[in-house]
Coordinates of C-alpha atoms and ligand atoms in Angstrom, one line a residue:
X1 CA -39.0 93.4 95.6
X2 CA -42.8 93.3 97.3
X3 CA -42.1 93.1 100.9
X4 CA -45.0 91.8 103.2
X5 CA -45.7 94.0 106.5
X6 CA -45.2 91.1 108.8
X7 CA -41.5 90.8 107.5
X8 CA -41.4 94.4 108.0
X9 CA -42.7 94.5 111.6
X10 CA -40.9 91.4 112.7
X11 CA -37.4 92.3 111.2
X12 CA -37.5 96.0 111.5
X13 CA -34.9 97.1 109.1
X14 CA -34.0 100.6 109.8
X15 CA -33.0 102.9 107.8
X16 CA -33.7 100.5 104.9
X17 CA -35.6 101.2 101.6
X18 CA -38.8 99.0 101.5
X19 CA -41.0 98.4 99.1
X20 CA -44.9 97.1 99.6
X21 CA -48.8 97.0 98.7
X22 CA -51.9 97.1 100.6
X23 CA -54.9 98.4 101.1
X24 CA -55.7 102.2 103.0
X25 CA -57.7 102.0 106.0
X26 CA -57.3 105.6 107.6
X27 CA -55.7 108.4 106.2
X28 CA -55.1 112.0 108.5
X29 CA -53.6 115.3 106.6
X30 CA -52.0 117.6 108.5
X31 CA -50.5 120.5 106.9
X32 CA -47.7 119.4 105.0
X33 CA -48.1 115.8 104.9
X34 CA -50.3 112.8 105.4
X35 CA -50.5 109.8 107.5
X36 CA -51.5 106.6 105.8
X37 CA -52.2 103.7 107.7
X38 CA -52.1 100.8 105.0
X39 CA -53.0 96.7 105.9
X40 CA -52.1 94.4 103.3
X41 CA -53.0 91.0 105.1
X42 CA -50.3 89.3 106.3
X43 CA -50.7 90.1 109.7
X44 CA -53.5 92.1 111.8
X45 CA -51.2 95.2 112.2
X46 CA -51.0 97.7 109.9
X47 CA -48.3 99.8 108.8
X48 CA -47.9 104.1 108.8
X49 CA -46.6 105.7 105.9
X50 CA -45.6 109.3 106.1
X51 CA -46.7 111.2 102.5
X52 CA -44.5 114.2 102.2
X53 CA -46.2 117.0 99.9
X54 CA -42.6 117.2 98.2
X55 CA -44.1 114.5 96.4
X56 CA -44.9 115.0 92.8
X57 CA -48.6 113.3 93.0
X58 CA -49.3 114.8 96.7
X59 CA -51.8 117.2 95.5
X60 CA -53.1 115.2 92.3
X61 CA -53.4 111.7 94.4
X62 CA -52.3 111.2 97.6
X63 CA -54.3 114.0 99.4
X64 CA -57.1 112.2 97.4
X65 CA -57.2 108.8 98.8
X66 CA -59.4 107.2 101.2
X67 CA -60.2 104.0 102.9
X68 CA -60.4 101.0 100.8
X69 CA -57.8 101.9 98.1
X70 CA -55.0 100.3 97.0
X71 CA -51.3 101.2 97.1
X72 CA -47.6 101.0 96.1
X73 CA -45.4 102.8 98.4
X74 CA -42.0 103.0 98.6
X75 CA -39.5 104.5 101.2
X76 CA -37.3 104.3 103.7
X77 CA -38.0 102.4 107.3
X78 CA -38.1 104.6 110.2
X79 CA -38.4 105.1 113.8
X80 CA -41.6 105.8 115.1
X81 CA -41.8 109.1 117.3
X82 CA -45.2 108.7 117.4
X83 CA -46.9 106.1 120.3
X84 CA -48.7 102.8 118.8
X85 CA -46.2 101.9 116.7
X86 CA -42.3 101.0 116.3
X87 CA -41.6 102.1 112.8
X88 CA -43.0 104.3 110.2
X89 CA -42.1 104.4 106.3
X90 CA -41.2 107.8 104.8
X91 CA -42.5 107.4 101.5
X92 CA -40.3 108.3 98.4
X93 CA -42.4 107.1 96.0
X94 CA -46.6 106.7 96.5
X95 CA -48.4 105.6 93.9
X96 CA -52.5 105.2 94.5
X97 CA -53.7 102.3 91.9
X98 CA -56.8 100.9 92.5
X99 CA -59.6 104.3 94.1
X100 CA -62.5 102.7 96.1
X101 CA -65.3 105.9 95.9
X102 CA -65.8 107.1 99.7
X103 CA -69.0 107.6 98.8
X104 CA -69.8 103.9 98.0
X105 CA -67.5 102.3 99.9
X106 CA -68.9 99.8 102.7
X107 CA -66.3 99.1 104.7
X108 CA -66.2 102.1 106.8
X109 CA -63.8 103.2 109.9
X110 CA -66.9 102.0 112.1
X111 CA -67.2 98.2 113.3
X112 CA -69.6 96.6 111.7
X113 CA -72.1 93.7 112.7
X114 CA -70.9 90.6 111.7
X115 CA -74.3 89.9 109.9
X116 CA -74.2 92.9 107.6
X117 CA -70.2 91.7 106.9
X118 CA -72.0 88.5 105.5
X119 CA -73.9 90.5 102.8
X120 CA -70.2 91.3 101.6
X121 CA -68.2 87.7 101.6
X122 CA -66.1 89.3 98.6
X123 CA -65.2 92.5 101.4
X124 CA -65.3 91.2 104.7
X125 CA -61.6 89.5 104.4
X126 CA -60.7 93.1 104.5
X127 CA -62.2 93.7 107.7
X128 CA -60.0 93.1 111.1
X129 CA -61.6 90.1 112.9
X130 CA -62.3 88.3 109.4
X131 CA -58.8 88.6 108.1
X132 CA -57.8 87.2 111.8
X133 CA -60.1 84.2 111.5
X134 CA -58.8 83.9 107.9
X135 CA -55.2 83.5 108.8
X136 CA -55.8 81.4 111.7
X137 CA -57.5 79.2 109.8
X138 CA -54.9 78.9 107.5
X139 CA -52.5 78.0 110.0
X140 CA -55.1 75.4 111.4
X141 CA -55.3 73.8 108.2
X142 CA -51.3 73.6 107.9
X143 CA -51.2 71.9 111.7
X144 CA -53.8 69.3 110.8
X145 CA -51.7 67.9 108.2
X146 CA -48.2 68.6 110.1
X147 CA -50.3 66.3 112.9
X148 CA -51.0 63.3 111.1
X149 CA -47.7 63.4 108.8
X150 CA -45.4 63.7 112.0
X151 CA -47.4 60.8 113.2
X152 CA -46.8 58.7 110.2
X153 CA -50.4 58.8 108.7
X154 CA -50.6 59.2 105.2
X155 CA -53.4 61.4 103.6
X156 CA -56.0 59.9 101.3
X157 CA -57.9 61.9 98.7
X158 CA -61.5 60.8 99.3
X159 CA -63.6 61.1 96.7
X160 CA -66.2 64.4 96.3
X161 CA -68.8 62.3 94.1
X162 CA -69.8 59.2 95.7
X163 CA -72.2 56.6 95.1
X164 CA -72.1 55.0 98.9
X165 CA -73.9 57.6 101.6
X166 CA -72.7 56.6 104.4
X167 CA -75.1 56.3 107.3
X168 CA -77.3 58.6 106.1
X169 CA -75.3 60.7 107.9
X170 CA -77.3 63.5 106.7
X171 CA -79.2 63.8 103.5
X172 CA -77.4 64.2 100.4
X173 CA -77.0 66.3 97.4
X174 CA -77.8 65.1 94.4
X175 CA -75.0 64.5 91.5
X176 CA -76.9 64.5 88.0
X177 CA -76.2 66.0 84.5
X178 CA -79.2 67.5 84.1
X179 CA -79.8 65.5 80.8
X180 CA -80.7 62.2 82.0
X181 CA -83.9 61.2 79.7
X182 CA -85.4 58.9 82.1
X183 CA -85.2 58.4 86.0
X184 CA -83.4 55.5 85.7
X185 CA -80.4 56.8 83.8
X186 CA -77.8 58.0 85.9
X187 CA -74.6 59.1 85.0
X188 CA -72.3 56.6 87.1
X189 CA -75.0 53.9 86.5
X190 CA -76.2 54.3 89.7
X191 CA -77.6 57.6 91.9
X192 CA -74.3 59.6 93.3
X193 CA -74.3 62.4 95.5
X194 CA -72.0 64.9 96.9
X195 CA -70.1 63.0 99.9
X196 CA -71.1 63.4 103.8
X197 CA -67.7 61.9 104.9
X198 CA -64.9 60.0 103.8
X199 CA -65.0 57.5 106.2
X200 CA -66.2 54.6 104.5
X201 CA -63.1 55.3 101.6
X202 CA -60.7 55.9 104.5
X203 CA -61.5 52.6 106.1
X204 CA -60.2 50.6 102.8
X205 CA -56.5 52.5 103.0
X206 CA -56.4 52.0 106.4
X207 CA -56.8 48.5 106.0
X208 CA -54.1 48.8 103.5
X209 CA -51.8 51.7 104.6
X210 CA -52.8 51.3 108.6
X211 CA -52.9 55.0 109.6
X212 CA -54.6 57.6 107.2
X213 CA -56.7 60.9 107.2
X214 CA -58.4 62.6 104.7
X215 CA -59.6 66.6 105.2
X216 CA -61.8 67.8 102.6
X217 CA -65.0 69.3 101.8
X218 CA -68.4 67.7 102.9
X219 CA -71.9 68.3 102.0
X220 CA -75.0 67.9 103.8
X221 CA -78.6 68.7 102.3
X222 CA -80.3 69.3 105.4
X223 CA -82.2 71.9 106.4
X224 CA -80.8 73.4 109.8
X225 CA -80.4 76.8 110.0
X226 CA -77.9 77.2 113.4
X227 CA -74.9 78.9 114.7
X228 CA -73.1 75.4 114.0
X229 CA -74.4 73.9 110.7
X230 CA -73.1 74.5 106.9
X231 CA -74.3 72.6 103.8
X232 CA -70.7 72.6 102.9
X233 CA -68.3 72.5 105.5
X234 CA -64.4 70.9 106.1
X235 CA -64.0 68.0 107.7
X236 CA -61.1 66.0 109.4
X237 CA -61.2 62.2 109.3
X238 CA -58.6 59.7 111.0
X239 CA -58.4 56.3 110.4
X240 CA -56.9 53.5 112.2
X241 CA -56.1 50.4 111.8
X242 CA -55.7 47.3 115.0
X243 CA -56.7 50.7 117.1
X244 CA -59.9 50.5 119.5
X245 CA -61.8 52.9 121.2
X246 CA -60.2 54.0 123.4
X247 CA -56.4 54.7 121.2
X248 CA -59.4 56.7 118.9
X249 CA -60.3 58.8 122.1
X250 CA -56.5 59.3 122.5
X251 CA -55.9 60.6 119.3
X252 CA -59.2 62.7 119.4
X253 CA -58.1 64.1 122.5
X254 CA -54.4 65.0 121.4
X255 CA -55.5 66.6 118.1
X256 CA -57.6 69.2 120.0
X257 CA -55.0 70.1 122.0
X258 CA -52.0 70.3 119.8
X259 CA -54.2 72.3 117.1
X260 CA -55.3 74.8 120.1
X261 CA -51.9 75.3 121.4
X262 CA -50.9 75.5 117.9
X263 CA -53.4 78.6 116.8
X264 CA -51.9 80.0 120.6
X265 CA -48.1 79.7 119.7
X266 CA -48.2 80.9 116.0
X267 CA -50.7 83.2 115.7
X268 CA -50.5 85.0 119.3
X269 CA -51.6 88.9 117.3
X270 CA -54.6 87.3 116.1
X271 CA -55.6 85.4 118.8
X272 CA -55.2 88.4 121.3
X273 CA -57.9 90.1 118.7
X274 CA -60.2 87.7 119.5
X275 CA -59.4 87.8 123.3
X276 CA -60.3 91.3 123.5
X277 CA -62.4 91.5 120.9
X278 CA -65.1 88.2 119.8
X279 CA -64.7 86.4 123.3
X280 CA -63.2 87.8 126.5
X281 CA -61.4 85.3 128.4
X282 CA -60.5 82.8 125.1
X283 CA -57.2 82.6 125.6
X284 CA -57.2 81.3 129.5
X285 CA -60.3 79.1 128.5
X286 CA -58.1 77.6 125.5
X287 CA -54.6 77.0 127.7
X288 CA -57.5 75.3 130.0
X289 CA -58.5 72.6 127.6
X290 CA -54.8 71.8 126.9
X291 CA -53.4 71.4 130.4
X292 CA -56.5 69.6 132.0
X293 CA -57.9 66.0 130.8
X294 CA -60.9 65.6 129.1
X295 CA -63.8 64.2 131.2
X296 CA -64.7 60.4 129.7
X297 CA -68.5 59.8 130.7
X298 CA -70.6 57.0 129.0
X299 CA -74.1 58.1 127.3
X300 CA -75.7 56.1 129.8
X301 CA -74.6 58.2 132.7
X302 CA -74.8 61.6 130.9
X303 CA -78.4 61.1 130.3
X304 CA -79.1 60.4 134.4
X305 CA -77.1 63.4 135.0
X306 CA -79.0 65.4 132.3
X307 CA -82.6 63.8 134.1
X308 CA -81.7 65.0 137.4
X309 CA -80.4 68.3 136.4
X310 CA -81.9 71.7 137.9
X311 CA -82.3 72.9 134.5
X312 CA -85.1 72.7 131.8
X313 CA -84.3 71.6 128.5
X314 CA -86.3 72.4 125.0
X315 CA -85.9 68.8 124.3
X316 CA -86.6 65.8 126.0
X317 CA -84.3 63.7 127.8
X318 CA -84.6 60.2 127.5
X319 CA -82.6 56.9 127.1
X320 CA -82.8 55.6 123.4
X321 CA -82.7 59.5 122.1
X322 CA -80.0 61.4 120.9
X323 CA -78.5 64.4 122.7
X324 CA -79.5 67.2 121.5
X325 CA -76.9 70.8 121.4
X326 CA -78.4 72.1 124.4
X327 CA -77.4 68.8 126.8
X328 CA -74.1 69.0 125.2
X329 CA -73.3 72.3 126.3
X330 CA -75.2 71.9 129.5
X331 CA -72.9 69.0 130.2
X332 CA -69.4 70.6 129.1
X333 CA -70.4 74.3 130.3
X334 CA -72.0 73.9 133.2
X335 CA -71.2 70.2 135.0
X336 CA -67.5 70.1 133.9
X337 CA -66.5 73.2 132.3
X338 CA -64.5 71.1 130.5
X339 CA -64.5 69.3 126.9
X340 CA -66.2 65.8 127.5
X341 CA -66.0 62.3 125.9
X342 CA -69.5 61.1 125.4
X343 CA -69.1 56.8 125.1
X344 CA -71.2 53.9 124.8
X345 CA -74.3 55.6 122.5
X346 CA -77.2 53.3 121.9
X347 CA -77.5 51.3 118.8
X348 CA -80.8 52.5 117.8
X349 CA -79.6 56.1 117.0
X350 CA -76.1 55.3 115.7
X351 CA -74.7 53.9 112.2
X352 CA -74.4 50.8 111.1
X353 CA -70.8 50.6 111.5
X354 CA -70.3 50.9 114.5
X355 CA -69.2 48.1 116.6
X356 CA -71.6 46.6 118.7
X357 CA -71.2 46.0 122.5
X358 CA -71.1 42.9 124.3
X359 CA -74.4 44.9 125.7
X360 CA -75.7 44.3 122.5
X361 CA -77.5 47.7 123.2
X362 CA -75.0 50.3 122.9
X363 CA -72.5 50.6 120.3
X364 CA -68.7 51.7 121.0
X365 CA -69.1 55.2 119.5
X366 CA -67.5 58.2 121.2
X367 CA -68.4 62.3 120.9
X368 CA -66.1 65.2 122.3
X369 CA -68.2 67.8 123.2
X370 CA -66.5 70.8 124.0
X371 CA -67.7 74.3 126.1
X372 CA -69.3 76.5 123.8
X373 CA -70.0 74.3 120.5
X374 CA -71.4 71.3 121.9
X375 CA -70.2 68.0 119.2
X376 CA -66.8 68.6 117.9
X377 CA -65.7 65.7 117.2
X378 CA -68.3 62.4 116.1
X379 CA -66.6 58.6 116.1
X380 CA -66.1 55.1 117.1
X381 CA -64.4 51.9 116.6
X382 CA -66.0 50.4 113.9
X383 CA -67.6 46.4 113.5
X384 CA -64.9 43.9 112.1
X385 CA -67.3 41.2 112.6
X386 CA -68.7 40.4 109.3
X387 CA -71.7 38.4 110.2
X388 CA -72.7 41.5 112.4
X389 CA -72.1 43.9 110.3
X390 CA -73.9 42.1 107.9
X391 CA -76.7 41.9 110.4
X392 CA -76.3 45.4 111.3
X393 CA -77.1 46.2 107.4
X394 CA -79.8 44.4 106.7
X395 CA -81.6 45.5 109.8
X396 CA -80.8 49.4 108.7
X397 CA -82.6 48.2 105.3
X398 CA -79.2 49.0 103.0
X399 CA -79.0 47.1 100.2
X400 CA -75.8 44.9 100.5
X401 CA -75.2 44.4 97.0
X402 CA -73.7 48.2 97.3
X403 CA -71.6 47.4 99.7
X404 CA -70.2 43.9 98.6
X405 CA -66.5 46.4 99.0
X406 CA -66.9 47.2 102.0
X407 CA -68.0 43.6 103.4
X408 CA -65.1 42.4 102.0
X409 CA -63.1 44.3 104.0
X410 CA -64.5 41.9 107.3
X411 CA -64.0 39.3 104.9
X412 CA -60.4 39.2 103.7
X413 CA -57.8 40.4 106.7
X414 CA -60.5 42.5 108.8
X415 CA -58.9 44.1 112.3
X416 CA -60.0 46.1 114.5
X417 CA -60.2 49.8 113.2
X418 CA -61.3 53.2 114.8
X419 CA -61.9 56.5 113.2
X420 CA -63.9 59.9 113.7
X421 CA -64.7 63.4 112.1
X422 CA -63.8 66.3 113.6
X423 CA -65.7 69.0 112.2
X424 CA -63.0 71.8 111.1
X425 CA -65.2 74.3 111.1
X426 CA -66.2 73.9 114.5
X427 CA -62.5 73.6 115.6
X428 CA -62.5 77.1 114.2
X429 CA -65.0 78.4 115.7
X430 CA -63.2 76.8 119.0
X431 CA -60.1 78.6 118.6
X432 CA -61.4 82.1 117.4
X433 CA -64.5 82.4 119.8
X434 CA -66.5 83.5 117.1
X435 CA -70.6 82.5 117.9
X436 CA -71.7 82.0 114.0
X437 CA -70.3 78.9 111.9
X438 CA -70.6 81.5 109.1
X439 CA -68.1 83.6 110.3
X440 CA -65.3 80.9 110.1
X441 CA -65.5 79.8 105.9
X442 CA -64.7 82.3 103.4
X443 CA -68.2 81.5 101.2
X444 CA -70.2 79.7 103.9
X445 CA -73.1 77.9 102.1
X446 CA -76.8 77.3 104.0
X447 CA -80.3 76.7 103.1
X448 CA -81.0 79.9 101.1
X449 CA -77.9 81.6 101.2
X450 CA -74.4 80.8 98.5
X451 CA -74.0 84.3 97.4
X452 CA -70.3 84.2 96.0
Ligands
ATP501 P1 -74.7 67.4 114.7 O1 -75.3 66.4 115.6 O2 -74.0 68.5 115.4 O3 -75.5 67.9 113.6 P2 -73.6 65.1 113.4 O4 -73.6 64.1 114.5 O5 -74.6 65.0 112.3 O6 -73.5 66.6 114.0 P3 -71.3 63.8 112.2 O7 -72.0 63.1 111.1 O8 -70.9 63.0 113.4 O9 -72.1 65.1 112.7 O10 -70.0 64.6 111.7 C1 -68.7 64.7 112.3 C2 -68.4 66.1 112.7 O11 -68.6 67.0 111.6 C3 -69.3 66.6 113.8 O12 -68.8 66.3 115.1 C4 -69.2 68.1 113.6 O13 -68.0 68.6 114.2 C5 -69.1 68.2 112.1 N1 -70.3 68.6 111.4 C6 -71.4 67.7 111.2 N2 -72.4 68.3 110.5 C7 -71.9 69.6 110.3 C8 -72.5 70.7 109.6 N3 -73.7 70.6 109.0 N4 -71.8 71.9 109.5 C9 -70.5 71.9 110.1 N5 -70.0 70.9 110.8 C10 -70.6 69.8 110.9
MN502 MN1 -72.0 62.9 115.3

């Protein structure tokens, strides 16, 4: 039986025989044997194997193998004499199966920029930092749904395909065969894209199941080429029913700090890699966003405090426009070092769902903007009324005979219902300090760039 190094490491069975695969990262000879050091993924660490020449292949094989090959090893656990590590494995049996040519090889002993790693999305998982991020994600992914299900939410498949676009959130991708004969033929009967978010589908269940969530895959078309955008990224969507704004910045709040302190109590290797390594100082900064409270500041206020600050922006600062990344960060960096809850957004640059103010200026949408990243998190309670929401439509020109579903939602048993989108991604990129959104998805996909 396979047995993974993390087992290994964390149960430490001495004078046992163990049996496992990995990968070689550096091999020394001296004399009469070798030192391997194998990884095999399941945790940061790896694990030294002492090759004896007594072994049959030593000559033919094992004095032949370099970084990047595969192994099977077998042998007996053993105190480590040596400093670094615990426990060593005398090998009994060492069997080299898969050869990567030294010569050809990319993934040398050297670190390597981050950028060139990119050229190699089918390598890089091999590498240190991106087989930390990989694992960490993993876990992420398993907390968000342990989050909701504790809570009583129950997840909704939303679909991929979708005929509604919601918002215009961003521009969408195009769903055709290919073979339609004229313009007007589409295969649903009707133009369909690749979704933005599953919000509008997540509102119906929640008016039916009360608490719900989806987290999948979301496309955008658009054409921004930053450290925070993907055409295809993950995203994490609550949605509740007779819940207003402020129960949604509650829950928005408590999910950031439970996943944080999540990534910080089950991945602690990992995360100490990224400490020392991607951003020094993560791990106090992270324990700072759970213990403190999250500043609440309505968009009204941020912008005066954005007019009269001592700093110049790229963008203009104005009421009516939307913040742009660099008042974000200006905002949670340098005023509160802290994340912040951006409230009360003006109609004009908002959705149509979004429930209007008494105002009648500002709708009751709410951001978290957090140090570092800017917009984590994008949501708000959203307009029961129907005759607003209605009004709401018309004005942003949709064509209500597309949404007769969703305005029956206001019509037959409508409450009051909040939501957001917390983009997992950025959560990611959050708890691993890594600067570039490409770093944190196995394949990222942006303008130009899907290579595998
Ligand atoms: P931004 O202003 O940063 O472009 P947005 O306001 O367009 O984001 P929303 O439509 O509110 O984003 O989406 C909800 C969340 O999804 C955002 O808060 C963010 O975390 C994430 N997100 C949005 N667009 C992207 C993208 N292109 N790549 C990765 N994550 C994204
Ligand atoms: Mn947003």
């Amino acid at each position: 039986m396979k047995t993974r190094i993390k087992n290994i490491l964390q149960e430490k069975p001495v004078g046992q025989l163990v049996s496992l695969g990995g990968w070689v990262r550096t091999k020394r000879d001296t004399g009469s044997f070798s030192f391997v050091e194998i990884n095999d993924g399941s945790c940061l660490a790896n694990l030294q194997i002492i090759a004896d020449e007594k072994l049959g292949n030593y000559v033919s094989d094992i004095k032949q193998v370099s970084t990047g090959s595969s192994v099977m090893v077998e042998g007996t656990l053993q105190v480590s004499p040596a400093k670094g590590q615990d426990v060593e494995v005398h090998a009994s049996c060492f069997r080299v199966i898969g050869k990567a040519d030294p010569e050809t090889y990319p993934l040398q002993k050297k670190r390597h920029s981050f950028e060139f790693l990119r050229e190699l999305s089918h390598l890089r998982p091999r590498t240190n930092a991106l087989g930390a991020v990989s694992r960490v994600r993993s876990r992420l992914s398993y907390a968000v749904h342990q989050f909701f299900q504790d809570r009583g939410f129950a997840q909704i498949h939303t679909p991929i395909m979708t005929t509604s676009d919601c918002e215009g959130a961003g521009e969408m991708f195009q769903v055709t065969t290919g073979q339609e004969k004229t313009k007007a033929e589409h295969f649903f009967g009707r133009p369909a894209g690749l979704t933005v978010s599953g919000q509008l589908q997540a509102e119906v269940y929640a008016l039916a199941l009360g608490d719900v969530y989806t987290f999948g895959p979301t496309f955008r078309a658009e054409n921004s080429n930053t450290s925070r955008h993907l055409s295809e990224f993950w995203m994490v969507e609550p949605e509740m029913a007779f819940c207003d704004l402020q129960g949604n910045m509650e829950l928005g709040t408590e999910i950031i700090k439970y996943l944080l302190q999540d990534a910080l109590t089950h991945c602690p290797e990992d995360m100490q890699l990224f400490d020392k390594f991607i951003e020094k100082g993560l791990l106090q900064k992270l324990e700072n966003i759970v213990q403190k409270d999250f500043v609440h500041i309505a968009y009204t206020e941020a912008v005066e405090r954005l007019q009269n600050a001592p700093k110049k922006f790229d963008y203009p600062v104005k009421w009516g426009l939307d913040l742009q990344s660099e008042h974000e960060r200006y905002l949670s960096e340098d005023v509160f070092q802290c994340p912040i809850i951006v409230t009360d957004y003006p109609a004009s640059i908002k959705p149509f769902y979004m429930r209007v103010n008494d105002d009648r200026k500002t709708v009751a949408a709410m951001d978290i903007l957090v140090p570092g990243i800017g917009e984590i998190i994008g949501g708000s309670q959203r307009e029961e009324r129907y005759d607003v929401l209605e009004a709401r439509m018309i004005e942003a020109g949709i064509n209500l005979a597309d949404y007769t579903w969703y305005l029956d939602l206001r019509r037959y048993g409508s409450v009051p219902h909040s939501g957001f989108g917390l983009g997992f991604e950025r959560l990611v990129q959050l708890v691993t300090g890594m600067a570039n959104i490409r770093e944190v998805i196995a394949f990222p996909r942006t303008p130009g760039s899907a290579p595998c």
